[in-house]
Every structure is written in C-alpha cells, then in structure tokens.
C-alpha cells in the first residue's frame, strides 16, 4: 500500500522547521553569505528546538526521528539557506557512522555529547589527493601499544573549524586501498589536531569548510570505530544513509527558486504583459515544478527504504544525482527568469545558483552517482 498522507507528527515537524527557517534563517542568510560567516546562534536555536542531530537514537538523548522525517526537515531548512542547513546536517553525517558501528561506550559518550549541548562535529574522508576515490586516502594510522597514532591532512571538511570531535578515516597502508581503511573518533582537543585554512567558497558560504591537520595524534584504542578493512564499507554505508538528505536539500533550494520565480514572473512586465504570460518563461517554471516534485518523491522513497531496512543504494544515488542536477538547472533558470536582476546580489536567486553547485560535488559527485547506478543496474 502506498500512502502520501503525512502523519500529525510529520506535519508538526515540518511546521516547526518552516517557522524556524522563516524567523531565524532567512533574515540572516544573505549577510552570512556575504561575510562567509556561520551563524552560531542559529545553530544553537535549531539545537534547542530539536532540529539538529534528529536521527540520534533515544537511548542517547536523541529524537530518534526516521530518515524520512530528517529529510523533510532538511528540505525546510534548505529553503532558507542550504549553507546553514549543510552545517546543521553535517552533525548527522558525523553521528551516522557511530550509530552504525559504534560501541555502547562510544555511543554514550559521543552521541550523548551531541544531545546534551549544542556542539558541532565533522566527518572526514576527503584529502587533497583523494575525493571521489575514497580508497586512495593516505592519512596513516600506526599502532603504538594499545593506542593509535594518526598523521595526515583532511580537506573540505564541513564544520572543521568548530567541531568538538571528528570521525576520521585513515589507512594502515595506502597500497592496501579499501582493505586498509579504518575509522576513528578523534577529539578536537587532542594534541596534534589542528583545523587549518578555511575555504573561501563560491556558494554555501555560511557553512564552514576547512582543512584539518593531524600531526602525531595519539588516539586511545577505545576510539577505534571500525578496524582496518571495515572503514571503507562504513564510509560507503554512511553515504548511502545521508544521500537522500542531499536530495532533500536540493528540493528545498528548488522550492525557493520556484517561489521566487513565480512571484517575479507575475510582477515583472515586458511587452505589456507579466513575463509569466510568455510561454518560454512558463516552460521554465513548469520544468521547475516537475523537477521539484520528482526530487521530493525520490528522496522520500530513498529515505522510506532506509527506515524500513531496505538497502537500496541505487535509489539513494538516483535521488542524490537527480536532485542535485535538477537544483542546478532550476536555479540557473531562476536567474534567467530574473534577467539582469538575477545577476545581482540584491535579489535572492544568484545565491541559490551558487549554493546549488556543491550539491553536485559533495557526498559523491553526480558522475560518481551515475557510476554507482550503472554498476548496480549492470550487475
Ligand atoms: C563545500 C564542500 C563541503 C564538503 N564537506 C565534506 C565533508 O564534510 N567531509 C568530507 O570528507 N568531504 C567533504 N567534501 C569533499 C567532497 O566530498 C569532495 O570534494 C568530492 O567527493 C569530490 O572529490 P574531489 O573534490 O577530490 O574531486 P575529484 O575526485 O578530483 O573529481 C574531479 C572531477 O572528476 C570526476 N571524476 C572523478 N573520478 C571519476 C570517475 N571514476 N569517473 C568519472 N568522473 C570522475 C568528478 O566527478 C569530478 O567532476 C566537501 C566538499 C565541498 C566542496
């Protein structure tokens, strides 16, 4: 049976997130974008009303929301600013591998930390020489007695400047590729952990993205999250769980682009009529609606699968790839509908276009999603 009716709880969650977006995110989004500044007070406000770490299990103080609810909430926040939303969601990216593979002690300590105070955390696979090719990472770990010592550099890490702890993927030997990768929970205050250069980005500028240096970082053995050989699988499983959220973010960006475009098309006149009466403008608006609705259905199905124990990486990849590519096209069209006004910061759509681009890049590029999809279809 298929049911598109939302439950009362889902409606209440969407309502809360929508109100928060309107009252707290939209008013600061343009300035945070200009200043490339993450609004910590917005993060704290979101945390206080339960919009951060939503999928954290109840045993550790979390709301234990399903992936579907988390994705729906993500769409709402992204409507206001996908940069601010990305930093909020990075906590979910970092807590997911602990939820999937952590020991009871790790969950109590590190998930408990997330629900007892508004801390930001990060997830780090990417390095200067290894992005799409996760198995090519070279951050090394060596065993010293019972403990581990980590050396290397991560880059493009969301929230790296502010994180209280990081999930770090490292290898015992780069030549082993995926077979050598392990995962660790690394506290920010350990000697040798040093957030570095903050990136000056095209879009999602409110979100912090930075380099992370790991120099002779001694990690206690109890912080091993996945042993050598199990880390790669954990990284892939984490992405499988979080990709529907990127599609949900894309839906939020598209919904905003559509709303802005419709309002503008009704008001702006050329040749004596509102531009919304020109069929070529109508076609762009119709395509926006189609892409938004299809993206929403895809992310909902991918998230529903996860909530019902159906492991389907193909649908997660469909959602991420289609959503990201659609958000890019939709925001390009929104700029087109605004004409010259679309090209200046006085209007909101140029930001949407800049923000959308990274949806095609992080958590697996659109090319990588197509490789995943094709590999599964041809298997
Ligand atoms: C704003 C931002 C936030 C991020 N946050 C995080 C984070 O929190 N944690 C984290 O670990 N990482 C993060 N990343 C990193 C992100 O996941 C990587 O940038 C992404 O996986 C791509 O890797 P790359 O940049 O090294 O590109 P590359 O892997 O060098 O790819 C370059 C181009 O080649 C294409 N390509 C590569 N291999 C193939 C192939 N086999 N077939 C076809 N095409 C291919 C890619 O699609 C891309 O177009 C973030 C990145 C950005 C920009």
Short mmCIF file of C-alpha atoms and ligand atoms in Angstrom, two decimals:
data_model
loop_
_atom_site.label_atom_id
_atom_site.label_comp_id
_atom_site.label_asym_id
_atom_site.label_seq_id
_atom_site.Cartn_x
_atom_site.Cartn_y
_atom_site.Cartn_z
CA UNK A 1 0.00 0.00 0.00
CA UNK A 2 1.24 3.49 -0.79
CA UNK A 3 0.20 6.42 1.37
CA UNK A 4 1.26 10.00 0.73
CA UNK A 5 -0.62 11.34 3.74
CA UNK A 6 1.70 12.91 6.33
CA UNK A 7 1.26 11.94 9.98
CA UNK A 8 0.38 14.58 12.56
CA UNK A 9 3.97 14.34 13.91
CA UNK A 10 5.44 14.87 10.44
CA UNK A 11 3.19 17.88 9.86
CA UNK A 12 4.22 19.35 13.23
CA UNK A 13 7.92 18.82 12.45
CA UNK A 14 7.61 20.49 9.05
CA UNK A 15 5.70 23.33 10.63
CA UNK A 16 8.38 23.87 13.29
CA UNK A 17 11.21 23.74 10.75
CA UNK A 18 9.34 26.07 8.38
CA UNK A 19 8.74 28.62 11.12
CA UNK A 20 12.37 28.42 12.27
CA UNK A 21 13.54 28.92 8.68
CA UNK A 22 11.32 31.96 8.23
CA UNK A 23 12.15 33.57 11.57
CA UNK A 24 15.82 32.65 12.09
CA UNK A 25 17.46 31.57 8.82
CA UNK A 26 16.02 33.76 6.04
CA UNK A 27 16.66 37.05 7.88
CA UNK A 28 20.42 36.34 8.22
CA UNK A 29 21.13 34.21 5.14
CA UNK A 30 22.23 36.94 2.70
CA UNK A 31 24.54 38.62 5.22
CA UNK A 32 26.11 35.32 6.31
CA UNK A 33 26.68 34.54 2.64
CA UNK A 34 28.37 37.91 2.08
CA UNK A 35 30.52 37.59 5.22
CA UNK A 36 31.18 33.84 4.79
CA UNK A 37 30.15 33.55 8.44
CA UNK A 38 28.37 30.69 10.14
CA UNK A 39 25.65 31.99 12.48
CA UNK A 40 26.34 30.04 15.67
CA UNK A 41 23.27 31.50 17.37
CA UNK A 42 21.09 29.98 14.62
CA UNK A 43 22.73 26.59 15.20
CA UNK A 44 22.06 26.91 18.93
CA UNK A 45 18.45 27.92 18.28
CA UNK A 46 17.96 24.95 15.95
CA UNK A 47 19.51 22.63 18.55
CA UNK A 48 17.21 23.94 21.28
CA UNK A 49 14.06 23.11 19.32
CA UNK A 50 15.32 19.71 18.18
CA UNK A 51 16.33 20.37 14.57
CA UNK A 52 19.93 19.14 14.97
CA UNK A 53 21.07 15.50 15.34
CA UNK A 54 17.48 14.41 14.63
CA UNK A 55 18.31 10.78 13.86
CA UNK A 56 20.21 10.25 17.11
CA UNK A 57 18.65 7.30 18.99
CA UNK A 58 16.53 8.00 22.07
CA UNK A 59 18.86 5.99 24.38
CA UNK A 60 21.45 8.74 23.90
CA UNK A 61 19.04 11.62 24.32
CA UNK A 62 18.11 12.00 20.65
CA UNK A 63 14.76 12.49 18.97
CA UNK A 64 15.20 9.20 17.08
CA UNK A 65 13.49 10.58 14.01
CA UNK A 66 13.40 8.46 10.89
CA UNK A 67 15.44 9.26 7.80
CA UNK A 68 12.21 10.39 6.13
CA UNK A 69 11.48 12.98 8.81
CA UNK A 70 15.11 14.10 8.82
CA UNK A 71 14.97 14.63 5.06
CA UNK A 72 11.69 16.53 5.25
CA UNK A 73 13.17 18.80 7.90
CA UNK A 74 16.26 19.29 5.73
CA UNK A 75 14.12 20.47 2.81
CA UNK A 76 12.62 23.14 5.05
CA UNK A 77 15.96 24.45 6.33
CA UNK A 78 17.48 24.45 2.84
CA UNK A 79 14.61 26.65 1.66
CA UNK A 80 16.12 29.36 3.86
CA UNK A 81 19.82 28.74 3.23
CA UNK A 82 21.40 25.48 2.13
CA UNK A 83 24.74 26.65 3.55
CA UNK A 84 23.38 26.96 7.09
CA UNK A 85 21.44 23.73 6.55
CA UNK A 86 24.60 21.90 5.38
CA UNK A 87 26.42 22.73 8.60
CA UNK A 88 23.44 21.60 10.67
CA UNK A 89 23.24 18.38 8.68
CA UNK A 90 27.00 17.72 8.98
CA UNK A 91 26.28 16.65 12.55
CA UNK A 92 24.02 13.91 11.19
CA UNK A 93 26.74 12.89 8.73
CA UNK A 94 29.20 12.52 11.62
CA UNK A 95 26.83 10.76 14.01
CA UNK A 96 25.68 8.20 11.41
CA UNK A 97 28.87 6.06 11.39
CA UNK A 98 28.81 5.99 15.20
CA UNK A 99 25.17 4.94 15.10
CA UNK A 100 26.05 2.24 12.58
CA UNK A 101 29.28 0.90 14.06
CA UNK A 102 29.99 2.44 17.48
CA UNK A 103 30.37 0.53 20.72
CA UNK A 104 27.92 1.20 23.53
CA UNK A 105 30.56 3.33 25.29
CA UNK A 106 31.27 5.35 22.15
CA UNK A 107 27.57 5.97 21.59
CA UNK A 108 27.01 7.02 25.19
CA UNK A 109 29.95 9.40 25.16
CA UNK A 110 29.85 10.91 21.68
CA UNK A 111 26.16 10.79 20.79
CA UNK A 112 25.36 11.80 24.36
CA UNK A 113 27.59 14.86 23.91
CA UNK A 114 25.57 15.93 20.87
CA UNK A 115 22.29 15.82 22.72
CA UNK A 116 23.46 17.39 25.98
CA UNK A 117 24.93 20.56 24.46
CA UNK A 118 24.91 22.32 21.07
CA UNK A 119 28.23 21.12 19.71
CA UNK A 120 29.21 20.84 16.07
CA UNK A 121 31.05 17.79 14.72
CA UNK A 122 32.58 16.65 11.43
CA UNK A 123 33.03 13.64 9.19
CA UNK A 124 36.29 13.40 7.25
CA UNK A 125 37.16 11.14 4.37
CA UNK A 126 38.39 13.69 1.81
CA UNK A 127 42.06 14.61 1.36
CA UNK A 128 43.98 16.72 -1.15
CA UNK A 129 44.71 13.55 -3.17
CA UNK A 130 41.52 11.59 -2.51
CA UNK A 131 37.98 12.84 -3.00
CA UNK A 132 35.90 10.65 -5.29
CA UNK A 133 38.49 7.93 -4.85
CA UNK A 134 37.95 7.36 -1.12
CA UNK A 135 40.06 4.18 -1.23
CA UNK A 136 43.01 6.36 -2.29
CA UNK A 137 43.25 8.21 1.03
CA UNK A 138 46.70 8.36 2.61
CA UNK A 139 46.17 9.63 6.17
CA UNK A 140 48.08 6.96 8.08
CA UNK A 141 47.47 5.26 11.35
CA UNK A 142 50.04 3.17 13.17
CA UNK A 143 49.53 1.14 16.29
CA UNK A 144 51.57 2.14 19.35
CA UNK A 145 50.91 -0.30 22.13
CA UNK A 146 47.16 -0.24 22.59
CA UNK A 147 46.75 3.18 21.03
CA UNK A 148 46.87 4.57 17.51
CA UNK A 149 48.84 7.46 16.06
CA UNK A 150 47.33 9.38 13.13
CA UNK A 151 49.21 11.50 10.61
CA UNK A 152 47.84 13.25 7.55
CA UNK A 153 45.67 16.01 6.20
CA UNK A 154 41.95 16.17 5.51
CA UNK A 155 40.39 18.87 3.37
CA UNK A 156 36.97 20.26 2.51
CA UNK A 157 35.71 19.27 5.93
CA UNK A 158 32.35 20.82 6.84
CA UNK A 159 32.41 22.35 10.35
CA UNK A 160 36.12 21.53 10.77
CA UNK A 161 36.91 24.89 12.41
CA UNK A 162 34.23 24.42 15.07
CA UNK A 163 33.95 20.67 15.57
CA UNK A 164 34.28 19.18 19.06
CA UNK A 165 35.14 15.79 17.55
CA UNK A 166 35.72 14.26 14.13
CA UNK A 167 35.10 10.88 12.54
CA UNK A 168 38.37 10.31 10.69
CA UNK A 169 39.06 7.69 8.05
CA UNK A 170 42.70 6.59 7.84
CA UNK A 171 44.71 3.72 6.43
CA UNK A 172 47.31 1.33 7.77
CA UNK A 173 48.90 1.25 4.30
CA UNK A 174 47.72 3.21 1.23
CA UNK A 175 48.78 0.31 -1.02
CA UNK A 176 46.00 -1.79 0.54
CA UNK A 177 43.41 0.74 -0.70
CA UNK A 178 39.94 -0.03 0.72
CA UNK A 179 41.27 -3.06 2.61
CA UNK A 180 43.49 -0.88 4.80
CA UNK A 181 40.97 1.77 5.85
CA UNK A 182 39.85 2.15 9.46
CA UNK A 183 37.75 4.80 11.19
CA UNK A 184 38.40 6.67 14.44
CA UNK A 185 36.61 9.16 16.65
CA UNK A 186 39.11 11.95 17.24
CA UNK A 187 38.61 14.60 19.91
CA UNK A 188 39.38 18.15 18.88
CA UNK A 189 41.45 18.83 21.99
CA UNK A 190 43.95 16.01 21.38
CA UNK A 191 47.49 17.32 20.77
CA UNK A 192 48.24 17.43 17.03
CA UNK A 193 44.66 18.08 15.88
CA UNK A 194 44.67 21.41 14.12
CA UNK A 195 41.94 22.90 11.92
CA UNK A 196 43.61 24.86 9.12
CA UNK A 197 42.73 27.12 6.24
CA UNK A 198 39.08 27.97 5.85
CA UNK A 199 37.91 27.81 2.23
CA UNK A 200 36.60 30.93 0.50
CA UNK A 201 33.78 29.29 -1.42
CA UNK A 202 31.57 30.06 -4.43
CA UNK A 203 28.37 29.13 -2.60
CA UNK A 204 27.04 27.79 0.68
CA UNK A 205 29.35 30.41 2.12
CA UNK A 206 27.70 30.40 5.54
CA UNK A 207 28.83 26.82 6.01
CA UNK A 208 32.32 26.39 7.45
CA UNK A 209 34.59 24.28 5.24
CA UNK A 210 38.22 23.86 6.27
CA UNK A 211 41.39 21.83 6.19
CA UNK A 212 42.21 19.58 9.13
CA UNK A 213 45.81 18.72 10.05
CA UNK A 214 46.56 15.58 12.03
CA UNK A 215 50.15 15.52 13.30
CA UNK A 216 51.14 12.60 15.51
CA UNK A 217 47.69 12.47 17.05
CA UNK A 218 47.55 9.79 19.72
CA UNK A 219 44.07 8.27 19.66
CA UNK A 220 43.14 5.92 22.50
CA UNK A 221 42.19 2.41 21.46
CA UNK A 222 38.62 2.84 22.72
CA UNK A 223 38.12 5.43 19.95
CA UNK A 224 38.60 2.94 17.14
CA UNK A 225 35.25 2.98 15.34
CA UNK A 226 35.94 0.50 12.54
CA UNK A 227 39.05 -1.68 12.28
CA UNK A 228 41.36 -1.86 9.30
CA UNK A 229 39.37 -3.14 6.34
CA UNK A 230 35.96 -2.17 7.75
CA UNK A 231 36.33 1.61 7.45
CA UNK A 232 35.68 1.85 3.71
CA UNK A 233 32.43 -0.09 3.97
CA UNK A 234 31.36 2.11 6.88
CA UNK A 235 32.09 5.26 4.84
CA UNK A 236 30.01 3.94 1.91
CA UNK A 237 27.15 2.85 4.17
CA UNK A 238 27.14 6.29 5.79
CA UNK A 239 26.84 7.99 2.39
CA UNK A 240 24.06 5.62 1.46
CA UNK A 241 22.15 6.82 4.52
CA UNK A 242 22.80 10.53 4.07
CA UNK A 243 22.42 10.93 0.29
CA UNK A 244 18.62 11.25 0.49
CA UNK A 245 19.24 14.31 2.67
CA UNK A 246 21.28 15.95 -0.08
CA UNK A 247 18.34 15.38 -2.43
CA UNK A 248 16.07 16.90 0.22
CA UNK A 249 18.37 19.90 0.41
CA UNK A 250 18.13 20.16 -3.39
CA UNK A 251 14.32 20.12 -3.08
CA UNK A 252 14.49 23.00 -0.59
CA UNK A 253 16.70 25.05 -2.91
CA UNK A 254 14.38 24.31 -5.85
CA UNK A 255 11.23 25.18 -3.93
CA UNK A 256 12.75 28.55 -3.03
CA UNK A 257 13.82 29.13 -6.66
CA UNK A 258 10.34 28.25 -7.87
CA UNK A 259 8.59 30.51 -5.34
CA UNK A 260 10.88 33.44 -6.15
CA UNK A 261 10.47 32.85 -9.89
CA UNK A 262 6.68 32.64 -9.77
CA UNK A 263 6.42 35.84 -7.73
CA UNK A 264 8.77 37.68 -10.08
CA UNK A 265 7.10 36.32 -13.24
CA UNK A 266 3.74 37.66 -12.07
CA UNK A 267 5.11 41.10 -11.34
CA UNK A 268 7.73 41.88 -13.98
CA UNK A 269 6.26 43.12 -17.27
CA UNK A 270 7.69 43.08 -20.78
CA UNK A 271 5.83 43.80 -24.00
CA UNK A 272 2.90 44.99 -21.91
CA UNK A 273 2.27 41.75 -20.01
CA UNK A 274 3.77 39.96 -16.97
CA UNK A 275 6.62 37.73 -18.14
CA UNK A 276 4.76 34.74 -16.68
CA UNK A 277 2.42 35.05 -19.68
CA UNK A 278 5.23 34.34 -22.14
CA UNK A 279 5.23 30.65 -22.97
CA UNK A 280 9.02 30.29 -22.90
CA UNK A 281 9.06 31.60 -19.32
CA UNK A 282 6.14 29.31 -18.49
CA UNK A 283 8.15 26.34 -19.76
CA UNK A 284 10.99 27.11 -17.34
CA UNK A 285 8.54 27.40 -14.45
CA UNK A 286 6.81 24.16 -15.44
CA UNK A 287 10.16 22.35 -15.56
CA UNK A 288 10.98 23.66 -12.08
CA UNK A 289 7.75 22.20 -10.74
CA UNK A 290 8.35 18.84 -12.41
CA UNK A 291 11.92 18.59 -11.09
CA UNK A 292 10.93 19.63 -7.58
CA UNK A 293 8.11 17.11 -7.33
CA UNK A 294 10.20 14.28 -8.81
CA UNK A 295 13.12 15.04 -6.48
CA UNK A 296 10.82 15.03 -3.47
CA UNK A 297 9.34 11.68 -4.46
CA UNK A 298 12.82 10.22 -4.94
CA UNK A 299 14.20 11.41 -1.63
CA UNK A 300 11.10 10.25 0.16
CA UNK A 301 11.37 6.80 -1.38
CA UNK A 302 15.11 6.55 -0.61
CA UNK A 303 14.53 7.66 2.99
CA UNK A 304 11.50 5.38 3.38
CA UNK A 305 13.65 2.45 2.21
CA UNK A 306 16.24 3.23 4.86
CA UNK A 307 13.58 3.48 7.56
CA UNK A 308 12.20 0.08 6.52
CA UNK A 309 15.51 -1.75 6.38
CA UNK A 310 15.57 -1.91 2.58
CA UNK A 311 19.16 -1.44 1.48
CA UNK A 312 18.94 0.13 -1.96
CA UNK A 313 22.00 2.23 -2.82
CA UNK A 314 20.65 2.69 -6.35
CA UNK A 315 17.59 4.66 -5.23
CA UNK A 316 19.72 6.76 -2.83
CA UNK A 317 22.00 7.55 -5.78
CA UNK A 318 19.02 8.30 -8.08
CA UNK A 319 17.76 10.78 -5.51
CA UNK A 320 21.12 12.46 -4.91
CA UNK A 321 22.04 12.66 -8.60
CA UNK A 322 18.65 13.73 -9.94
CA UNK A 323 18.08 16.17 -7.08
CA UNK A 324 21.48 17.84 -7.38
CA UNK A 325 21.39 18.11 -11.19
CA UNK A 326 17.80 19.39 -11.05
CA UNK A 327 18.63 22.01 -8.42
CA UNK A 328 21.46 23.26 -10.61
CA UNK A 329 19.26 23.57 -13.71
CA UNK A 330 16.37 25.04 -11.73
CA UNK A 331 18.48 27.76 -10.15
CA UNK A 332 20.11 28.61 -13.49
CA UNK A 333 16.59 29.03 -14.89
CA UNK A 334 15.58 31.16 -11.91
CA UNK A 335 18.45 33.54 -12.67
CA UNK A 336 17.28 33.55 -16.31
CA UNK A 337 13.73 34.46 -15.32
CA UNK A 338 15.04 37.38 -13.27
CA UNK A 339 17.08 38.62 -16.25
CA UNK A 340 19.64 41.25 -15.21
CA UNK A 341 18.14 41.28 -11.73
CA UNK A 342 19.05 37.63 -11.45
CA UNK A 343 22.69 38.51 -11.81
CA UNK A 344 22.98 40.79 -8.79
CA UNK A 345 23.02 40.19 -5.05
CA UNK A 346 20.04 42.46 -4.44
CA UNK A 347 17.81 39.52 -5.45
CA UNK A 348 17.97 36.07 -3.86
CA UNK A 349 18.35 33.84 -6.92
CA UNK A 350 22.06 34.28 -7.72
CA UNK A 351 22.82 32.89 -4.24
CA UNK A 352 20.59 29.90 -4.93
CA UNK A 353 22.53 29.19 -8.12
CA UNK A 354 25.90 29.42 -6.35
CA UNK A 355 24.62 27.32 -3.44
CA UNK A 356 23.21 24.60 -5.71
CA UNK A 357 26.51 23.83 -7.42
CA UNK A 358 28.06 21.99 -4.50
CA UNK A 359 25.10 19.59 -4.35
CA UNK A 360 26.58 18.04 -7.49
CA UNK A 361 30.00 17.75 -5.82
CA UNK A 362 29.91 16.74 -2.15
CA UNK A 363 28.93 13.31 -0.81
CA UNK A 364 29.79 11.83 -4.19
CA UNK A 365 29.73 13.87 -7.39
CA UNK A 366 26.98 13.44 -9.97
CA UNK A 367 29.45 11.42 -12.05
CA UNK A 368 30.13 9.08 -9.12
CA UNK A 369 26.37 8.66 -8.52
CA UNK A 370 25.99 7.62 -12.17
CA UNK A 371 28.82 5.12 -11.77
CA UNK A 372 27.10 3.63 -8.70
CA UNK A 373 23.78 3.47 -10.54
CA UNK A 374 25.24 1.93 -13.69
CA UNK A 375 27.28 -0.60 -11.73
CA UNK A 376 24.17 -1.73 -9.87
CA UNK A 377 22.00 -1.81 -12.99
CA UNK A 378 24.58 -3.79 -14.94
CA UNK A 379 25.38 -6.22 -12.10
C1 LIG B 1 31.57 22.66 0.35
C2 LIG B 1 32.13 21.28 0.48
C3 LIG B 1 31.91 20.56 1.65
C4 LIG B 1 32.46 19.27 1.81
N1 LIG B 1 32.31 18.61 3.00
C5 LIG B 1 32.98 17.44 3.20
C6 LIG B 1 32.97 16.81 4.48
O1 LIG B 1 32.33 17.28 5.43
N2 LIG B 1 33.69 15.67 4.64
C7 LIG B 1 34.40 15.11 3.63
O2 LIG B 1 35.06 14.09 3.84
N3 LIG B 1 34.42 15.69 2.39
C8 LIG B 1 33.74 16.84 2.17
N4 LIG B 1 33.77 17.44 0.93
C9 LIG B 1 34.55 16.84 -0.14
C10 LIG B 1 33.72 16.25 -1.26
O3 LIG B 1 33.08 15.08 -0.84
C11 LIG B 1 34.66 16.04 -2.47
O4 LIG B 1 35.00 17.32 -2.97
C12 LIG B 1 34.02 15.20 -3.56
O5 LIG B 1 33.87 13.86 -3.15
C13 LIG B 1 34.81 15.24 -4.86
O6 LIG B 1 36.14 14.98 -4.64
P1 LIG B 1 37.28 15.94 -5.28
O7 LIG B 1 36.92 17.34 -4.92
O8 LIG B 1 38.59 15.43 -4.85
O9 LIG B 1 37.11 15.78 -6.83
P2 LIG B 1 37.80 14.63 -7.73
O10 LIG B 1 37.56 13.31 -7.09
O11 LIG B 1 39.18 15.05 -8.03
O12 LIG B 1 36.92 14.73 -9.05
C14 LIG B 1 37.13 15.75 -10.03
C15 LIG B 1 36.15 15.53 -11.17
O13 LIG B 1 36.40 14.25 -11.78
C16 LIG B 1 35.22 13.47 -11.77
N5 LIG B 1 35.59 12.07 -11.57
C17 LIG B 1 36.40 11.57 -10.60
N6 LIG B 1 36.50 10.22 -10.74
C18 LIG B 1 35.71 9.87 -11.78
C19 LIG B 1 35.37 8.65 -12.41
N7 LIG B 1 35.84 7.47 -11.97
N8 LIG B 1 34.55 8.69 -13.48
C20 LIG B 1 34.03 9.85 -13.93
N9 LIG B 1 34.30 11.05 -13.37
C21 LIG B 1 35.12 11.07 -12.31
C22 LIG B 1 34.40 14.01 -10.61
O14 LIG B 1 33.02 13.70 -10.77
C23 LIG B 1 34.69 15.49 -10.71
O15 LIG B 1 33.87 16.05 -11.70
C24 LIG B 1 33.20 18.70 0.74
C25 LIG B 1 33.38 19.41 -0.45
C26 LIG B 1 32.86 20.68 -0.59
C27 LIG B 1 33.12 21.43 -1.87
#
